[in-house]
Coordinates of C-alpha atoms in Angstrom, one line a residue:
E1 CA -55.7 42.0 -33.9
N2 CA -53.3 41.1 -36.3
T3 CA -54.3 37.3 -35.4
L4 CA -57.7 38.2 -36.1
E5 CA -56.9 39.8 -39.5
Q6 CA -54.7 36.7 -40.6
Q7 CA -57.5 34.1 -39.7
A8 CA -60.2 36.3 -41.7
A9 CA -57.4 36.3 -44.6
G10 CA -57.1 32.6 -44.4
T11 CA -53.5 32.9 -43.4
E12 CA -51.4 31.1 -40.8
P13 CA -49.7 33.3 -38.0
A14 CA -45.7 33.4 -38.7
A15 CA -44.1 30.9 -36.5
P16 CA -41.4 32.5 -34.1
P17 CA -37.8 31.6 -34.8
R18 CA -36.2 28.8 -33.6
R19 CA -33.8 28.8 -30.8
L20 CA -30.7 27.0 -30.6
R21 CA -30.5 27.5 -26.9
N22 CA -33.1 27.7 -23.9
D23 CA -32.8 30.5 -21.3
S24 CA -31.0 28.4 -18.8
Y25 CA -28.2 27.7 -21.0
L26 CA -27.8 31.4 -22.2
G27 CA -27.7 32.4 -18.6
A28 CA -25.3 30.2 -17.3
V29 CA -22.6 30.9 -20.1
T30 CA -23.4 34.8 -19.9
R31 CA -23.8 35.5 -16.5
D32 CA -20.8 37.2 -14.6
N33 CA -19.2 35.4 -11.6
V34 CA -20.9 32.3 -11.8
I35 CA -17.8 30.2 -13.6
V36 CA -17.6 26.7 -12.0
R37 CA -13.9 25.7 -11.6
A38 CA -12.3 22.4 -9.7
G39 CA -9.0 24.6 -9.1
L40 CA -5.3 23.2 -9.6
Q41 CA -5.0 21.8 -6.2
N42 CA -8.1 19.3 -6.6
V43 CA -7.4 18.4 -10.4
L44 CA -3.5 17.9 -8.9
Q45 CA -5.2 15.7 -6.2
V46 CA -7.5 13.9 -8.6
F47 CA -4.9 13.2 -10.8
M48 CA -2.1 11.5 -8.8
T49 CA -4.9 9.3 -7.1
Q50 CA -6.3 7.9 -10.3
A51 CA -3.0 7.5 -11.9
A52 CA -2.2 5.2 -9.2
N53 CA -4.5 2.8 -10.6
V54 CA -2.0 1.7 -13.2
F55 CA 0.0 0.1 -10.3
L56 CA -3.1 -2.2 -9.2
A57 CA -3.8 -3.7 -12.8
T58 CA -3.6 -7.4 -12.8
P59 CA -3.4 -9.5 -16.1
S60 CA -6.1 -11.9 -16.8
P61 CA -4.7 -15.7 -16.1
V62 CA -6.7 -16.8 -19.4
A63 CA -5.4 -14.5 -22.3
P64 CA -7.1 -14.7 -25.7
P65 CA -5.2 -16.1 -28.6
G66 CA -2.8 -13.8 -30.1
A67 CA -2.5 -11.6 -26.7
L68 CA 0.7 -10.8 -25.4
S69 CA 2.5 -13.0 -22.8
Q70 CA 2.5 -12.4 -19.2
Q71 CA 6.1 -11.4 -19.1
Q72 CA 5.1 -8.9 -21.9
L73 CA 2.3 -7.4 -20.1
L74 CA 4.5 -7.0 -16.9
E75 CA 6.9 -5.1 -19.3
E76 CA 4.1 -3.0 -20.3
Q77 CA 2.6 -2.3 -16.9
T78 CA 6.4 -1.4 -15.6
D79 CA 7.0 1.1 -18.2
T80 CA 3.5 2.8 -17.9
C81 CA 4.2 3.1 -13.9
K82 CA 7.5 4.3 -14.1
R83 CA 6.2 7.4 -16.3
V84 CA 3.6 7.8 -13.5
L85 CA 6.4 8.0 -11.2
N86 CA 8.3 10.5 -13.3
I87 CA 4.8 12.6 -13.6
Y88 CA 5.2 12.6 -9.4
R89 CA 8.6 13.5 -9.6
Y90 CA 8.4 16.1 -11.6
M91 CA 5.1 17.3 -9.4
V92 CA 7.4 17.3 -6.3
M93 CA 10.4 19.2 -8.0
H94 CA 8.6 22.2 -10.3
V95 CA 4.6 22.0 -9.0
A96 CA 3.5 24.2 -6.3
M97 CA 1.0 22.6 -4.1
D98 CA -0.6 23.2 -1.2
A99 CA -0.6 21.1 2.4
N100 CA -3.8 19.0 1.0
S101 CA -1.9 18.0 -2.5
W102 CA 1.3 17.0 -0.3
E103 CA -0.7 15.1 2.0
Q104 CA -2.6 13.3 -0.9
L105 CA 0.8 12.5 -2.6
L106 CA 2.5 11.1 0.2
L107 CA -0.7 8.7 1.0
V108 CA -0.8 7.8 -2.5
L109 CA 2.7 6.8 -2.5
L110 CA 2.4 5.0 0.8
Q111 CA -0.5 3.2 -0.6
I112 CA 1.2 2.1 -3.8
T113 CA 4.4 0.8 -2.1
S114 CA 2.6 -1.2 0.4
L115 CA 0.3 -2.9 -2.5
V116 CA 3.2 -3.6 -4.8
L117 CA 6.1 -4.7 -2.2
T118 CA 5.8 -7.6 -0.2
K119 CA 7.3 -7.8 2.8
V120 CA 9.9 -10.4 1.8
P121 CA 11.5 -9.7 -1.8
P122 CA 10.6 -12.2 -4.3
K123 CA 13.6 -14.5 -5.5
R124 CA 13.0 -13.9 -8.9
K125 CA 12.5 -10.1 -9.2
Q126 CA 12.2 -10.2 -12.8
E127 CA 9.0 -11.6 -12.7
T128 CA 7.0 -9.2 -10.6
L129 CA 6.1 -5.7 -10.8
G130 CA 7.5 -4.8 -7.4
G131 CA 10.8 -6.5 -8.6
F132 CA 10.9 -3.9 -11.3
L133 CA 9.9 -0.9 -9.6
A134 CA 11.2 -1.1 -6.0
P135 CA 14.5 1.2 -6.9
A136 CA 12.4 3.8 -8.4
L137 CA 9.5 3.7 -5.8
F138 CA 11.8 4.0 -2.9
Q139 CA 13.7 6.9 -4.2
T140 CA 10.0 8.5 -5.4
L141 CA 8.8 8.1 -1.9
I142 CA 12.0 9.2 0.1
V143 CA 12.6 12.3 -2.0
T144 CA 8.7 13.4 -1.9
W145 CA 9.0 12.8 1.7
I146 CA 11.8 15.1 2.0
K147 CA 10.5 17.9 -0.1
A148 CA 6.9 17.7 1.3
N149 CA 8.5 18.5 4.7
L150 CA 10.4 21.6 3.4
N151 CA 7.5 22.8 2.1
V152 CA 4.5 21.8 4.6
A153 CA 4.1 20.5 8.0
V154 CA 3.5 16.9 7.4
K155 CA 1.0 15.2 10.1
P156 CA 2.4 13.1 12.8
E157 CA -0.1 10.2 11.6
L158 CA 1.7 10.1 8.0
W159 CA 5.2 9.8 9.9
Q160 CA 4.0 7.0 11.8
S161 CA 2.8 5.5 8.3
F162 CA 6.0 5.9 6.8
M163 CA 8.3 4.6 9.7
E164 CA 5.9 1.5 10.1
L165 CA 5.9 0.7 6.1
L166 CA 10.0 1.3 5.8
T167 CA 10.3 -1.0 9.0
R168 CA 8.5 -3.9 7.4
L169 CA 10.5 -3.6 4.0
T170 CA 14.0 -3.4 5.4
H171 CA 14.6 -7.0 3.8
W172 CA 14.4 -5.1 0.5
E173 CA 18.4 -4.1 -0.5
D174 CA 17.1 -1.4 -2.7
L175 CA 15.5 0.4 0.4
I176 CA 18.8 0.2 2.3
K177 CA 21.0 1.5 -0.6
E178 CA 18.3 4.3 -1.1
W179 CA 18.2 5.4 2.3
A180 CA 22.1 5.3 2.7
K181 CA 22.2 7.4 -0.1
T182 CA 19.6 9.7 1.2
M183 CA 21.4 10.2 4.4
E184 CA 24.7 10.6 2.6
T185 CA 23.1 13.7 0.7
L186 CA 21.4 14.9 3.9
T187 CA 24.9 15.0 5.5
R188 CA 26.5 16.8 3.0
V189 CA 23.8 19.3 2.7
L190 CA 23.7 19.8 6.8
A191 CA 27.6 20.1 6.5
R192 CA 27.4 23.0 4.2
H193 CA 24.8 25.2 5.7
V194 CA 25.8 24.6 9.5
Y195 CA 29.6 24.2 9.1
S196 CA 30.4 25.7 5.6
L197 CA 32.0 22.4 5.0
D198 CA 32.1 20.8 1.5
L199 CA 32.1 17.3 2.1
T200 CA 32.7 16.1 -1.6
E201 CA 36.1 18.0 -1.7
A202 CA 39.0 15.4 -1.7
P203 CA 41.0 15.9 1.6
A204 CA 44.6 17.3 1.0
A205 CA 47.6 15.1 0.7
G206 CA 49.4 14.5 3.7
A207 CA 46.3 15.9 5.8

C-alpha cells in the first residue's frame, strides 16, 4: 500500500540503506567455532622450508652498471644465510616442535648441506658460499640431529640419508673438527650421567 500511495503521490520509494558487508562475510566473521587456523607446527614447517631458498640463490652473471660485485653479493648472501641458520638453531633450542616439524627441519638441513657443499672442498673457500658456511652448516646439522633424537624417534630413512651425506663430505676439514667436538661433548655427558665423572676436571698432581 505504501508503494501505491507513493506512486499516487508522485514520490519514489526510499532506497534501502547500503550495506558495507554481504551476508557471507558477516556470517564468516560472526559464526562461532569456524575460525580457520594453520596451526603453529604448520607455520614452522612452511617457514623453515621457504627460508631455505636463500641458500639456493645465484647472482646473475651479467650485472647492471652500478650493481654490487660478485664478491659483495656473496658476502650479502652469506650474511643472510647465517641469520637463517641462527633462526633454525633458536627453533631447535627453544621452540616446541612435533615429530613432523623435526622431520621437516632435518630434511631441509640435509638438502641445504647437500646442495651448498661439494664433495671436494674448493681450493679457494672464500670465493664460494659453501666455503663460508661450512662450519656453521655442519654445527647446525649435527646439533639439530642430536636434539631431534632427544625429542622424537627419527626415521631410519633419515639416518641413512644423514650417514650418506656425511660420508660423502669427509674431505671437509670443518666436518671432521665439528664431529670431533661433538664426540668429545657426548663423551663428557655420558661420563657424567652414567659414571658420575666430570671429565672437565683436571687430574690431581701425581695421579
